[in-house]
PDB file of C-alpha atoms in Angstrom:
ATOM      1  CA  MET H  23      97.106  68.114 140.871  1.00  0.00           C
ATOM      2  CA  LEU H  24      98.125  66.068 143.811  1.00  0.00           C
ATOM      3  CA  VAL H  25      95.097  65.147 145.947  1.00  0.00           C
ATOM      4  CA  LEU H  26      95.499  63.947 149.523  1.00  0.00           C
ATOM      5  CA  THR H  27      93.136  63.103 152.314  1.00  0.00           C
ATOM      6  CA  ARG H  28      93.980  64.583 155.727  1.00  0.00           C
ATOM      7  CA  LYS H  29      92.281  64.525 159.147  1.00  0.00           C
ATOM      8  CA  PRO H  30      92.374  67.326 161.679  1.00  0.00           C
ATOM      9  CA  GLY H  31      95.826  67.385 163.264  1.00  0.00           C
ATOM     10  CA  GLU H  32      97.476  65.861 160.226  1.00  0.00           C
ATOM     11  CA  GLY H  33      99.685  67.901 157.985  1.00  0.00           C
ATOM     12  CA  ILE H  34     101.514  68.225 154.697  1.00  0.00           C
ATOM     13  CA  ILE H  35     105.106  69.269 154.235  1.00  0.00           C
ATOM     14  CA  ILE H  36     106.057  71.092 151.010  1.00  0.00           C
ATOM     15  CA  GLY H  37     109.712  71.387 150.127  1.00  0.00           C
ATOM     16  CA  ASP H  38     112.096  72.264 152.925  1.00  0.00           C
ATOM     17  CA  ASN H  39     110.221  74.936 154.832  1.00  0.00           C
ATOM     18  CA  ILE H  40     106.461  74.928 154.272  1.00  0.00           C
ATOM     19  CA  LYS H  41     104.223  73.000 156.651  1.00  0.00           C
ATOM     20  CA  ILE H  42     100.455  72.967 156.371  1.00  0.00           C
ATOM     21  CA  THR H  43      98.255  71.555 159.148  1.00  0.00           C
ATOM     22  CA  VAL H  44      94.574  70.903 159.091  1.00  0.00           C
ATOM     23  CA  ILE H  45      93.412  72.456 162.403  1.00  0.00           C
ATOM     24  CA  GLU H  46      89.703  71.632 162.356  1.00  0.00           C
ATOM     25  CA  VAL H  47      86.767  70.853 160.111  1.00  0.00           C
ATOM     26  CA  LYS H  48      83.599  72.712 161.098  1.00  0.00           C
ATOM     27  CA  GLY H  49      80.402  73.460 159.261  1.00  0.00           C
ATOM     28  CA  GLY H  50      81.741  72.992 155.730  1.00  0.00           C
ATOM     29  CA  GLY H  51      84.838  75.058 156.447  1.00  0.00           C
ATOM     30  CA  ILE H  52      88.375  73.871 157.113  1.00  0.00           C
ATOM     31  CA  ARG H  53      90.801  75.803 159.308  1.00  0.00           C
ATOM     32  CA  ILE H  54      94.347  75.485 158.022  1.00  0.00           C
ATOM     33  CA  GLY H  55      97.558  76.425 159.725  1.00  0.00           C
ATOM     34  CA  ILE H  56     100.551  77.369 157.605  1.00  0.00           C
ATOM     35  CA  ASP H  57     104.161  77.508 158.736  1.00  0.00           C
ATOM     36  CA  ALA H  58     106.291  79.183 156.113  1.00  0.00           C
ATOM     37  CA  PRO H  59     109.163  81.638 155.988  1.00  0.00           C
ATOM     38  CA  ALA H  60     108.056  85.273 156.582  1.00  0.00           C
ATOM     39  CA  GLU H  61     109.197  86.348 153.085  1.00  0.00           C
ATOM     40  CA  MET H  62     106.897  83.787 151.473  1.00  0.00           C
ATOM     41  CA  LYS H  63     103.684  85.572 150.581  1.00  0.00           C
ATOM     42  CA  ILE H  64     100.461  83.780 151.382  1.00  0.00           C
ATOM     43  CA  HIS H  65      97.207  85.177 150.071  1.00  0.00           C
ATOM     44  CA  ARG H  66      93.609  84.075 149.988  1.00  0.00           C
ATOM     45  CA  GLN H  67      92.873  83.109 146.380  1.00  0.00           C
ATOM     46  CA  GLU H  68      89.852  85.450 146.133  1.00  0.00           C
ATOM     47  CA  VAL H  69      91.959  88.446 147.299  1.00  0.00           C
ATOM     48  CA  TYR H  70      94.667  87.717 144.754  1.00  0.00           C
ATOM     49  CA  ASP H  71      92.104  87.194 141.987  1.00  0.00           C
ATOM     50  CA  ARG H  72      90.461  90.469 142.813  1.00  0.00           C
ATOM     51  CA  ILE H  73      93.761  92.368 142.513  1.00  0.00           C
ATOM     52  CA  LEU H  74      94.528  90.532 139.242  1.00  0.00           C
ATOM     53  CA  ALA H  75      91.129  91.486 137.810  1.00  0.00           C
ATOM     54  CA  GLU H  76      91.506  95.049 138.957  1.00  0.00           C
ATOM     55  CA  ASN H  77      94.973  95.347 137.334  1.00  0.00           C
ATOM     56  CA  LYS H  78      93.599  94.017 134.021  1.00  0.00           C
ATOM     57  CA  GLU H  79      90.842  96.553 134.165  1.00  0.00           C
ATOM     58  CA  ALA H  80      93.313  99.312 135.089  1.00  0.00           C
ATOM     59  CA  THR H  81      95.049  98.901 131.752  1.00  0.00           C
ATOM     60  CA  GLN H  82      91.821  99.832 129.884  1.00  0.00           C
ATOM     61  CA  TRP H  83      91.841 103.609 129.634  1.00  0.00           C
ATOM     62  CA  ASN H  84      92.399 106.216 127.032  1.00  0.00           C
ATOM     63  CA  LEU H  85      94.540 109.299 126.948  1.00  0.00           C
ATOM     64  CA  ALA H  86      91.725 111.726 126.247  1.00  0.00           C
ATOM     65  CA  ASP H  87      89.833 110.654 129.373  1.00  0.00           C
ATOM     66  CA  LEU H  88      92.983 110.876 131.460  1.00  0.00           C
ATOM     67  CA  ASN H  89      93.769 114.408 130.297  1.00  0.00           C
ATOM     68  CA  GLU H  90      90.247 115.541 130.838  1.00  0.00           C
ATOM     69  CA  LEU H  91      89.977 114.027 134.303  1.00  0.00           C
ATOM     70  CA  SER H  92      93.373 115.398 135.290  1.00  0.00           C
ATOM     71  CA  ASP H  93      92.044 118.917 134.717  1.00  0.00           C
ATOM     72  CA  LYS H  94      89.235 118.339 137.168  1.00  0.00           C
ATOM     73  CA  LEU H  95      91.120 116.683 140.027  1.00  0.00           C
ATOM     74  CA  PRO H  96      91.939 118.468 143.186  1.00  0.00           C
ATOM     75  CA  SER H  97      95.488 118.078 144.533  1.00  0.00           C
ATOM     76  CA  ARG H  98      95.850 118.901 148.161  1.00  0.00           C
ATOM     77  CA  LYS H  99      99.552 119.133 147.863  1.00  0.00           C
ATOM     78  CA  ASP H 100      99.116 122.168 145.551  1.00  0.00           C
ATOM     79  CA  LYS H 101      97.301 123.949 148.291  1.00  0.00           C
ATOM     80  CA  PRO H 102      99.104 125.827 151.067  1.00  0.00           C
TER      81      PRO H 102
ATOM     82  CA  MET R 335     117.598 106.829 123.314  1.00  0.00           C
ATOM     83  CA  LYS R 336     115.395 103.909 122.380  1.00  0.00           C
ATOM     84  CA  LYS R 337     111.958 103.881 120.763  1.00  0.00           C
ATOM     85  CA  ILE R 338     108.904 101.760 121.377  1.00  0.00           C
ATOM     86  CA  GLN R 339     105.380 101.628 119.932  1.00  0.00           C
ATOM     87  CA  THR R 340     102.501 102.070 122.275  1.00  0.00           C
ATOM     88  CA  ARG R 341      98.800 102.375 121.745  1.00  0.00           C
ATOM     89  CA  PHE R 342      99.270 106.116 122.317  1.00  0.00           C
ATOM     90  CA  GLY R 343     101.879 106.326 119.577  1.00  0.00           C
ATOM     91  CA  GLU R 344     105.662 106.147 119.371  1.00  0.00           C
ATOM     92  CA  VAL R 345     107.585 106.885 122.569  1.00  0.00           C
ATOM     93  CA  GLU R 346     111.260 107.667 123.006  1.00  0.00           C
ATOM     94  CA  TYR R 347     112.982 106.780 126.243  1.00  0.00           C
ATOM     95  CA  SER R 348     116.449 106.470 127.710  1.00  0.00           C
ATOM     96  CA  PRO R 349     117.156 102.918 128.992  1.00  0.00           C
ATOM     97  CA  GLU R 350     118.726 104.145 132.229  1.00  0.00           C
ATOM     98  CA  GLN R 351     115.463 105.673 133.297  1.00  0.00           C
ATOM     99  CA  VAL R 352     113.510 102.427 133.062  1.00  0.00           C
ATOM    100  CA  LEU R 353     111.459 101.546 136.126  1.00  0.00           C
ATOM    101  CA  HIS R 354     112.195  97.888 136.888  1.00  0.00           C
ATOM    102  CA  PHE R 355     109.633  95.550 138.509  1.00  0.00           C
ATOM    103  CA  PRO R 356     111.672  92.475 139.473  1.00  0.00           C
ATOM    104  CA  GLN R 357     108.430  90.453 139.787  1.00  0.00           C
ATOM    105  CA  GLY R 358     106.184  92.344 137.367  1.00  0.00           C
ATOM    106  CA  LEU R 359     102.723  93.465 138.512  1.00  0.00           C
ATOM    107  CA  ILE R 360     100.090  91.005 139.634  1.00  0.00           C
ATOM    108  CA  GLY R 361      98.748  89.296 136.513  1.00  0.00           C
ATOM    109  CA  PHE R 362     101.542  90.913 134.450  1.00  0.00           C
ATOM    110  CA  GLU R 363     104.475  88.931 135.852  1.00  0.00           C
ATOM    111  CA  ASP R 364     106.254  88.767 132.443  1.00  0.00           C
ATOM    112  CA  LEU R 365     106.415  92.496 132.077  1.00  0.00           C
ATOM    113  CA  ARG R 366     109.393  93.826 134.039  1.00  0.00           C
ATOM    114  CA  ASP R 367     110.334  97.137 132.569  1.00  0.00           C
ATOM    115  CA  PHE R 368     108.201 100.258 132.399  1.00  0.00           C
ATOM    116  CA  ILE R 369     108.847 103.904 131.494  1.00  0.00           C
ATOM    117  CA  VAL R 370     107.290 106.694 133.432  1.00  0.00           C
ATOM    118  CA  MET R 371     105.310 108.990 131.162  1.00  0.00           C
ATOM    119  CA  PRO R 372     104.836 112.554 132.168  1.00  0.00           C
ATOM    120  CA  ASN R 373     101.143 113.431 131.947  1.00  0.00           C
ATOM    121  CA  GLU R 374     100.359 116.093 129.357  1.00  0.00           C
ATOM    122  CA  LYS R 375      98.193 117.776 131.937  1.00  0.00           C
ATOM    123  CA  GLN R 376      99.161 119.087 135.344  1.00  0.00           C
ATOM    124  CA  GLY R 377      97.804 117.085 138.211  1.00  0.00           C
ATOM    125  CA  PRO R 378      98.334 114.098 140.391  1.00  0.00           C
ATOM    126  CA  LEU R 379      97.945 111.372 137.707  1.00  0.00           C
ATOM    127  CA  PHE R 380     100.769 109.950 135.616  1.00  0.00           C
ATOM    128  CA  TRP R 381     101.216 106.711 133.798  1.00  0.00           C
ATOM    129  CA  ILE R 382     103.711 103.972 133.213  1.00  0.00           C
ATOM    130  CA  GLN R 383     104.108 102.221 129.889  1.00  0.00           C
ATOM    131  CA  SER R 384     105.375  98.667 129.483  1.00  0.00           C
ATOM    132  CA  VAL R 385     108.526  98.541 127.382  1.00  0.00           C
ATOM    133  CA  GLU R 386     107.731  94.912 126.479  1.00  0.00           C
ATOM    134  CA  ASP R 387     104.023  95.128 125.619  1.00  0.00           C
ATOM    135  CA  PRO R 388     102.699  98.199 123.717  1.00  0.00           C
ATOM    136  CA  GLU R 389      99.172  97.468 124.954  1.00  0.00           C
ATOM    137  CA  VAL R 390      99.941  97.664 128.631  1.00  0.00           C
ATOM    138  CA  ALA R 391     100.012 100.981 130.455  1.00  0.00           C
ATOM    139  CA  PHE R 392      98.909 101.797 134.012  1.00  0.00           C
ATOM    140  CA  VAL R 393      97.765 105.078 135.461  1.00  0.00           C
ATOM    141  CA  LEU R 394      99.321 105.720 138.869  1.00  0.00           C
ATOM    142  CA  THR R 395      99.043 108.360 141.556  1.00  0.00           C
ATOM    143  CA  ASP R 396     100.410 109.169 144.935  1.00  0.00           C
ATOM    144  CA  PRO R 397      97.443 108.380 147.153  1.00  0.00           C
ATOM    145  CA  THR R 398      98.566 110.735 149.925  1.00  0.00           C
ATOM    146  CA  ASN R 399      97.315 113.542 147.612  1.00  0.00           C
ATOM    147  CA  PHE R 400      93.813 112.327 148.554  1.00  0.00           C
ATOM    148  CA  PHE R 401      94.255 110.157 151.640  1.00  0.00           C
ATOM    149  CA  LEU R 402      96.606 112.055 153.914  1.00  0.00           C
ATOM    150  CA  ASP R 403      97.146 109.231 156.372  1.00  0.00           C
ATOM    151  CA  TYR R 404      97.829 106.444 153.854  1.00  0.00           C
ATOM    152  CA  ARG R 405     101.015 104.619 154.847  1.00  0.00           C
ATOM    153  CA  VAL R 406     102.551 101.353 153.775  1.00  0.00           C
ATOM    154  CA  VAL R 407     105.615 100.042 155.533  1.00  0.00           C
ATOM    155  CA  PRO R 408     107.691  97.734 153.364  1.00  0.00           C
ATOM    156  CA  GLU R 409     108.732  94.374 154.840  1.00  0.00           C
ATOM    157  CA  LYS R 410     112.333  93.233 154.989  1.00  0.00           C
ATOM    158  CA  ALA R 411     111.970  90.839 151.984  1.00  0.00           C
ATOM    159  CA  GLU R 412     110.409  93.669 149.987  1.00  0.00           C
ATOM    160  CA  LEU R 413     113.348  95.996 150.833  1.00  0.00           C
ATOM    161  CA  GLN R 414     115.660  93.386 149.393  1.00  0.00           C
ATOM    162  CA  LYS R 415     113.685  92.888 146.228  1.00  0.00           C
ATOM    163  CA  LEU R 416     113.692  96.641 145.761  1.00  0.00           C
ATOM    164  CA  ALA R 417     117.484  96.741 146.314  1.00  0.00           C
ATOM    165  CA  MET R 418     117.089  99.408 148.944  1.00  0.00           C
ATOM    166  CA  ALA R 419     119.696 100.442 151.452  1.00  0.00           C
ATOM    167  CA  GLU R 420     118.719 101.353 154.953  1.00  0.00           C
ATOM    168  CA  GLY R 421     117.246 104.829 155.092  1.00  0.00           C
ATOM    169  CA  ASP R 422     116.393 104.965 151.415  1.00  0.00           C
ATOM    170  CA  ASP R 423     113.057 106.532 150.502  1.00  0.00           C
ATOM    171  CA  CYS R 424     110.232 104.266 149.544  1.00  0.00           C
ATOM    172  CA  PHE R 425     106.909 105.553 148.212  1.00  0.00           C
ATOM    173  CA  ALA R 426     103.581 103.774 148.030  1.00  0.00           C
ATOM    174  CA  LEU R 427     101.772 104.529 144.791  1.00  0.00           C
ATOM    175  CA  SER R 428      98.276 103.443 143.779  1.00  0.00           C
ATOM    176  CA  VAL R 429      97.111 101.886 140.567  1.00  0.00           C
ATOM    177  CA  VAL R 430      94.292 103.999 139.174  1.00  0.00           C
ATOM    178  CA  THR R 431      91.277 102.535 137.341  1.00  0.00           C
ATOM    179  CA  VAL R 432      89.456 104.855 135.012  1.00  0.00           C
ATOM    180  CA  HIS R 433      86.043 103.202 134.598  1.00  0.00           C
ATOM    181  CA  PRO R 434      84.017 103.350 131.349  1.00  0.00           C
ATOM    182  CA  ASP R 435      81.721 105.928 133.051  1.00  0.00           C
ATOM    183  CA  ARG R 436      84.905 107.907 133.830  1.00  0.00           C
ATOM    184  CA  GLN R 437      84.665 107.267 137.532  1.00  0.00           C
ATOM    185  CA  ILE R 438      88.122 107.018 138.995  1.00  0.00           C
ATOM    186  CA  THR R 439      89.047 104.518 141.689  1.00  0.00           C
ATOM    187  CA  LEU R 440      92.326 103.822 143.463  1.00  0.00           C
ATOM    188  CA  ASN R 441      93.547 100.416 144.406  1.00  0.00           C
ATOM    189  CA  LEU R 442      94.581 101.059 147.989  1.00  0.00           C
ATOM    190  CA  ALA R 443      94.641  97.343 148.840  1.00  0.00           C
ATOM    191  CA  ALA R 444      97.576  96.549 146.433  1.00  0.00           C
ATOM    192  CA  PRO R 445      99.956  99.536 146.381  1.00  0.00           C
ATOM    193  CA  VAL R 446     103.085  99.789 144.191  1.00  0.00           C
ATOM    194  CA  LEU R 447     106.124 100.335 146.318  1.00  0.00           C
ATOM    195  CA  PHE R 448     108.673 102.497 144.509  1.00  0.00           C
ATOM    196  CA  ALA R 449     112.266 102.946 145.497  1.00  0.00           C
ATOM    197  CA  PRO R 450     113.724 106.013 143.730  1.00  0.00           C
ATOM    198  CA  ALA R 451     117.351 105.127 144.656  1.00  0.00           C
ATOM    199  CA  SER R 452     117.270 101.813 142.709  1.00  0.00           C
ATOM    200  CA  ASN R 453     114.431 102.708 140.248  1.00  0.00           C
ATOM    201  CA  ARG R 454     112.742  99.539 141.288  1.00  0.00           C
ATOM    202  CA  ALA R 455     109.100  98.914 142.114  1.00  0.00           C
ATOM    203  CA  MET R 456     106.857  96.061 143.188  1.00  0.00           C
ATOM    204  CA  GLN R 457     103.157  95.588 143.802  1.00  0.00           C
ATOM    205  CA  VAL R 458     102.208  94.219 147.202  1.00  0.00           C
ATOM    206  CA  ILE R 459      98.918  92.893 148.453  1.00  0.00           C
ATOM    207  CA  LEU R 460      98.006  94.225 151.874  1.00  0.00           C
ATOM    208  CA  GLU R 461      96.552  91.494 154.042  1.00  0.00           C
ATOM    209  CA  LYS R 462      94.364  92.436 157.017  1.00  0.00           C
ATOM    210  CA  THR R 463      93.630  95.857 155.672  1.00  0.00           C
ATOM    211  CA  HIS R 464      90.464  97.892 155.574  1.00  0.00           C
ATOM    212  CA  TYR R 465      91.672  99.501 152.295  1.00  0.00           C
ATOM    213  CA  GLN R 466      89.649  98.677 149.287  1.00  0.00           C
ATOM    214  CA  THR R 467      90.600  97.593 145.708  1.00  0.00           C
ATOM    215  CA  ARG R 468      88.180 100.180 144.336  1.00  0.00           C
ATOM    216  CA  THR R 469      88.349 103.264 146.512  1.00  0.00           C
ATOM    217  CA  PRO R 470      86.524 106.129 144.782  1.00  0.00           C
ATOM    218  CA  LEU R 471      88.668 109.190 144.277  1.00  0.00           C
ATOM    219  CA  PRO R 472      87.245 112.065 146.352  1.00  0.00           C
ATOM    220  CA  THR R 473      86.104 114.855 144.117  1.00  0.00           C
ATOM    221  CA  ALA R 474      86.298 118.528 144.946  1.00  0.00           C
TER     222      ALA R 474
END
């Protein structure tokens, strides 16, 4: 991992089109500004990790449960 | 027709009906091709089985069955990845988690966008959303 020290107002440029600027340091938190192309997805690590954990858990199911639960579910589209 | 082994037994499928995820699902980036399995029971739940890994299958549902106002608008880059033409349909599906206590939750925060015209799909993470990763399924 590359480790750099930056002060507020200083930045980092990654590749051709990503620019990260340290906006301010306040109370143990750091505000970061990111300039990147719109198609480049930027996510908070904890949000991404939560989705990843949920996907892993979502693969753990068995067919008997699914069949039984399907019988009990309402489907509004079936109703007039 | 081709055959694969799954943890639910052997499954036959025709390669042209494969649902392609150009980027995989989050945490499953290596798995690109899935087959849609018709549920044995009537109802809103169905599942997709990885062609590449017998152990990986996801239960999906159309969340508008339960949340009538749920909408996800694909971004331009997503339309390209889904190989969609302008005006093509795009549906937002939810990954379903069946918990050990058999509670069912929907992941409304990371929907699967599905483009029927290209048979492509991708999972997106909604930023700045009030939708939850574990939204309990309303019961009757």
